[in-house]
XYZ file of C-alpha atoms in Angstrom:
280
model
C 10.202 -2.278 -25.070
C 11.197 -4.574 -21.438
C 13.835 -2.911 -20.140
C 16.788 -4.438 -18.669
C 17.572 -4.857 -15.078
C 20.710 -3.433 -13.962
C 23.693 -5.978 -13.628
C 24.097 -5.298 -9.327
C 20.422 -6.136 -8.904
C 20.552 -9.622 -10.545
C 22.278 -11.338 -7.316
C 19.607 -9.280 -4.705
C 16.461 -10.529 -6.448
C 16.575 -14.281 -5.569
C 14.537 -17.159 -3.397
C 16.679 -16.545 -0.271
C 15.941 -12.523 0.112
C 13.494 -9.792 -0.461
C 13.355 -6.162 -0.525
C 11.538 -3.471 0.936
C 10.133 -0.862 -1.344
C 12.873 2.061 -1.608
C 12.100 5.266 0.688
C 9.371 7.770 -0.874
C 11.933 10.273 0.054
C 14.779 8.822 -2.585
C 12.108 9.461 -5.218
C 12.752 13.007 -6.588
C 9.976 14.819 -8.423
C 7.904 11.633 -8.689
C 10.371 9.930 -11.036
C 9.386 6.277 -11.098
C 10.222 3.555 -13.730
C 11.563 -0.346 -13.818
C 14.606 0.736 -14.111
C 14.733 3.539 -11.566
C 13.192 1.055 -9.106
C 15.699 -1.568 -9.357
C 18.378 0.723 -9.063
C 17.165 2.463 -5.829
C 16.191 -0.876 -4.755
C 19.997 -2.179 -5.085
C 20.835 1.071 -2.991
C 19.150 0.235 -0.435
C 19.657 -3.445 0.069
C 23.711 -2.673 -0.005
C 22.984 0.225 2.074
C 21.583 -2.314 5.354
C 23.141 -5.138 7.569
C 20.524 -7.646 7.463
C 18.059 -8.604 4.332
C 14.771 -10.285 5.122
C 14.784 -13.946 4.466
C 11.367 -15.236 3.065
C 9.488 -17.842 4.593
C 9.414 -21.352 4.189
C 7.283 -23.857 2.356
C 6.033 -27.329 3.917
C 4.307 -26.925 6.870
C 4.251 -23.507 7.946
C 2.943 -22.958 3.896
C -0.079 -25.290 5.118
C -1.059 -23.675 8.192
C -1.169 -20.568 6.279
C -2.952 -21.843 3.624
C -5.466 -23.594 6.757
C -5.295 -20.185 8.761
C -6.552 -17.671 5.646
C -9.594 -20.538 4.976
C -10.776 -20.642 8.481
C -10.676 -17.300 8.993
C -12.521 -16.591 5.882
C -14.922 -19.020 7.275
C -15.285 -17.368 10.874
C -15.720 -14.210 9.117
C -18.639 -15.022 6.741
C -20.387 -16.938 9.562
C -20.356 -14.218 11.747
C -21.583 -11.740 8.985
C -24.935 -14.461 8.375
C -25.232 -14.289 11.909
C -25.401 -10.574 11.942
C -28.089 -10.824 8.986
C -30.141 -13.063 10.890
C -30.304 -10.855 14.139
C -31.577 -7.790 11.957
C -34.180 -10.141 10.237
C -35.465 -11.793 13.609
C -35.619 -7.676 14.731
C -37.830 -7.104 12.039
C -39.431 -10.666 11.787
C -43.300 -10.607 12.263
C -44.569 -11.047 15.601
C -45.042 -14.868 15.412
C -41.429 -15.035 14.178
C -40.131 -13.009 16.811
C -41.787 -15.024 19.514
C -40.149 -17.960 18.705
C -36.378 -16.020 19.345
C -36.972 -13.926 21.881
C -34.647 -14.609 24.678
C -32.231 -16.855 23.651
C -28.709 -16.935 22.475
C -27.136 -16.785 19.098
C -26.507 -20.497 19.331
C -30.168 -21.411 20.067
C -31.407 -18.683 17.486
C -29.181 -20.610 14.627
C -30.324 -24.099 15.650
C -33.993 -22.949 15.497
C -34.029 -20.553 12.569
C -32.275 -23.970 10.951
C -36.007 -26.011 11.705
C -37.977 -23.269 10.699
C -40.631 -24.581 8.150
C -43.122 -22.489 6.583
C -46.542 -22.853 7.667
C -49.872 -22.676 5.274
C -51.684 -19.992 8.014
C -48.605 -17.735 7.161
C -49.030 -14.673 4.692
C -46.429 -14.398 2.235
C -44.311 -11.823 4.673
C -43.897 -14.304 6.965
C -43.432 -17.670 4.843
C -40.594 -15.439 3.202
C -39.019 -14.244 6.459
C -38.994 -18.116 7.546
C -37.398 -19.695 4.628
C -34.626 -16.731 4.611
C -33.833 -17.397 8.388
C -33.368 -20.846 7.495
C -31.295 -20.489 4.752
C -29.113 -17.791 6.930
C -29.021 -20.475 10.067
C -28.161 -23.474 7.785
C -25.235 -21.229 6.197
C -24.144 -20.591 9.589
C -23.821 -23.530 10.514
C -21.888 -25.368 6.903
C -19.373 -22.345 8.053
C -18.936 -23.157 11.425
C -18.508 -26.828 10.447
C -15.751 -25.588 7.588
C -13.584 -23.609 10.640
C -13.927 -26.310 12.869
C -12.178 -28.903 10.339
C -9.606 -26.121 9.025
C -8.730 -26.296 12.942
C -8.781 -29.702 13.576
C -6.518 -30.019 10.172
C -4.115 -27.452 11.976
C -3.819 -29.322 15.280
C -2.483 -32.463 13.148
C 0.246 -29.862 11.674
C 1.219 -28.037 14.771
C 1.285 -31.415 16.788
C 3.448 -32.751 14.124
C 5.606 -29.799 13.887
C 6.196 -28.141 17.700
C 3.942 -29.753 20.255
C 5.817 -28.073 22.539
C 4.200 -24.438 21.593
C 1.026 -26.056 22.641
C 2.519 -26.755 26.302
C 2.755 -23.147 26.843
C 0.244 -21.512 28.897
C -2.462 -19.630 26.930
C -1.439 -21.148 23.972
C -3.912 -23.448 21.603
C -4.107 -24.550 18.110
C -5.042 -21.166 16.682
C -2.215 -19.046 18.708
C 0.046 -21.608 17.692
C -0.711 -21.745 14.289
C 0.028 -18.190 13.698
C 3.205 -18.041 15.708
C 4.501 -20.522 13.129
C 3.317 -19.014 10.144
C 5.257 -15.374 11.505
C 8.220 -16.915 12.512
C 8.761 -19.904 9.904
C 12.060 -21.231 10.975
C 15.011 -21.040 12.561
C 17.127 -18.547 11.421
C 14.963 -16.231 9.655
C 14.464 -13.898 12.332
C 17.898 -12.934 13.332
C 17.030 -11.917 17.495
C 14.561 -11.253 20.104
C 14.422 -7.721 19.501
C 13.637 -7.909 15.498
C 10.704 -10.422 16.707
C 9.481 -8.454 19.058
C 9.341 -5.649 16.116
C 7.923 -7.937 13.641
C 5.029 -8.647 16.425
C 4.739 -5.176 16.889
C 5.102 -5.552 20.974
C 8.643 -3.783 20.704
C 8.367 -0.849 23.307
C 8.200 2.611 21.690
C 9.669 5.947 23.988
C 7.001 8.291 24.311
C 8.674 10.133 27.031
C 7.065 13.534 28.136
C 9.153 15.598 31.049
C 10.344 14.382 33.897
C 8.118 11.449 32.995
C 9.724 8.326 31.633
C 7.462 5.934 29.741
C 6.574 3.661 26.555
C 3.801 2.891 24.430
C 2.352 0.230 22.293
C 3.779 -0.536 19.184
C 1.115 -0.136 15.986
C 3.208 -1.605 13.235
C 4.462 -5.165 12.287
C 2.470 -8.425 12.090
C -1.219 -7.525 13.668
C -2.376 -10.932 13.346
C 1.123 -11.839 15.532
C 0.693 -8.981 17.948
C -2.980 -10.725 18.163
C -1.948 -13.896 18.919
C 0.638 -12.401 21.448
C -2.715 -10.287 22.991
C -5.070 -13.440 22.944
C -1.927 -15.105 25.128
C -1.612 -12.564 27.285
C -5.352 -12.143 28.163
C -5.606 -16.023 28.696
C -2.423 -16.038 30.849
C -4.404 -12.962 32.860
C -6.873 -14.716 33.761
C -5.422 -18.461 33.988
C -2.067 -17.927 35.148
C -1.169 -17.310 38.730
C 2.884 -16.147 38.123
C 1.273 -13.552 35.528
C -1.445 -12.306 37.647
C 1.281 -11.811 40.762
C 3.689 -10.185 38.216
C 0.481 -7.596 36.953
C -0.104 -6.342 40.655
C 3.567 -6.076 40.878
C 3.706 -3.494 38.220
C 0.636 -2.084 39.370
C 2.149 -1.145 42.504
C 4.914 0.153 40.652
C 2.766 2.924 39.113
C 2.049 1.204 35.610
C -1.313 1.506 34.392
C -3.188 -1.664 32.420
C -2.313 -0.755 29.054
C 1.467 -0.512 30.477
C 1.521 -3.788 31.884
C 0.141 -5.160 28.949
C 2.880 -4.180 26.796
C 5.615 -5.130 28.966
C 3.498 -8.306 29.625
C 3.108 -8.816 25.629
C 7.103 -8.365 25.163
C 7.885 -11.079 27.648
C 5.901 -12.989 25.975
C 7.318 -12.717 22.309
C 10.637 -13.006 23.903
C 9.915 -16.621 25.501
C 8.551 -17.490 22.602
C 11.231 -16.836 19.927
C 13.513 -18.506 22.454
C 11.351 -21.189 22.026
C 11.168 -21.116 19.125
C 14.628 -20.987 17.646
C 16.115 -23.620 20.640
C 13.291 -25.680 21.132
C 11.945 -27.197 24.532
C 13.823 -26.585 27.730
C 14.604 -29.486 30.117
C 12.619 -29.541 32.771
């Protein structure tokens, strides 16, 4: 028998909000039904300031459509790649001769020429025409990421070219910043960004010792995109290199400065984001 939603859920349960599954707390003795649900779910949505908007469609649907292939893509390359290294370690000799030395690159694009040779026993013909196989996978992936990127670079030059104007930003960074954030409006500050990127600082005061740590929740592919930024900007960017031995000479360690450097970061982004391009 369906049962029947109560009447003050009907208006919570719609395109332009979702809801959080209610606190494990709320549920007493394990009691857990439809009905139970909605109710406690209706609690809790009256019970907060701010509901979570969902996300758009349009672009930001097709760089997340682009940004789940290519990384499914990346992924299975790098697993044949991993294959292929264990087979060339336990290749015959006159396998292993031919790889010995060079880089994952060059073993790919020679493992993809292999061609079995009639002096061969049957271990080694076997061996041969697996490498190739594994190389010539490897390389109909790599080809697959590469136009799921270039396909993503149309969209985010279409969309905010500005993003990619930003230093240590690229296609891929920008990509995923969109997907997170969506559009303007949907994250309602700075602050909520910063916890939805997981860079928000966390107290972890001990004494007379005042400090913060990293933040382990929220988005993780956000708070990577935000860490991928802030390593490029380390290396590439003079104002962030003079700010890092700033802090260092404050007392901060690395991991520190990395967290306060990731926060600025998700904060000149959403600004960014949500006001578009300054004027120079």
């Amino acid at each position: 028998m369906a049962l029947a939603w109560p009447a003050t859920c009907a208006p919570l349960v719609s395109r332009s909000s979702s809801l959080d599954r209610p606190a494990r707390a709320a549920r007493r003795h394990g009691a857990k039904s439809d009905s139970l649900d909605a109710a406690r779910a209706a609690r809790e949505a009256l019970g907060r300031q701010h509901l979570a908007q969902v996300k758009t469609d349009g672009p930001r649907a097709q760089l997340a459509a682009l940004m789940a292939a290519r990384r499914s893509a990346v992924e299975a390359a790098t697993l044949a790649q991993r294959q292929l290294h264990a087979l060339v370690v336990a290749a015959p000799e006159v396998l292993r001769a031919a790889f010995r030395g060079r880089s994952t690159a060059t073993m790919t694009t020679t493992a993809a020429r292999l061609r079995a040779r009639p002096a061969w026993d049957g271990h080694t013909a076997t061996t041969a025409t697996v490498l190739r196989a594994l190389a010539r996978r490897v390389i109909t992936l790599q080809a697959e990421a590469r136009g799921h990127e270039q396909a993503m670079a149309v969209i985010v030059r279409a969309w905010r070219p500005d993003l990619l104007e930003a230093p240590g930003v690229g296609v891929i960074v920008a990509a995923q910043v969109l997907t997170s954030w969506s559009h303007p409006g949907r994250i309602r500050s700075e602050a909520a960004f910063a916890m939805l990127a997981g860079t928000a600082p966390i107290p972890a005061s001990s004494g007379l010792r005042t400090r913060h740590r990293l933040n382990r929740t929220g988005d993780r592919q956000l708070n990577r995109a935000l860490h991928v930024i802030a390593l490029s900007r380390t290396r590439y960017h003079q104002p962030t290199r003079d700010y890092i031995e700033r802090r260092r000479a404050q007392g901060k360690t690395d991991r520190e400065i990395r967290r306060c450097l990731k926060r600025y970061i998700a904060r000149d982004l959403f600004r960014q984001l949500e006001h578009g391009p300054q004027p120079a």
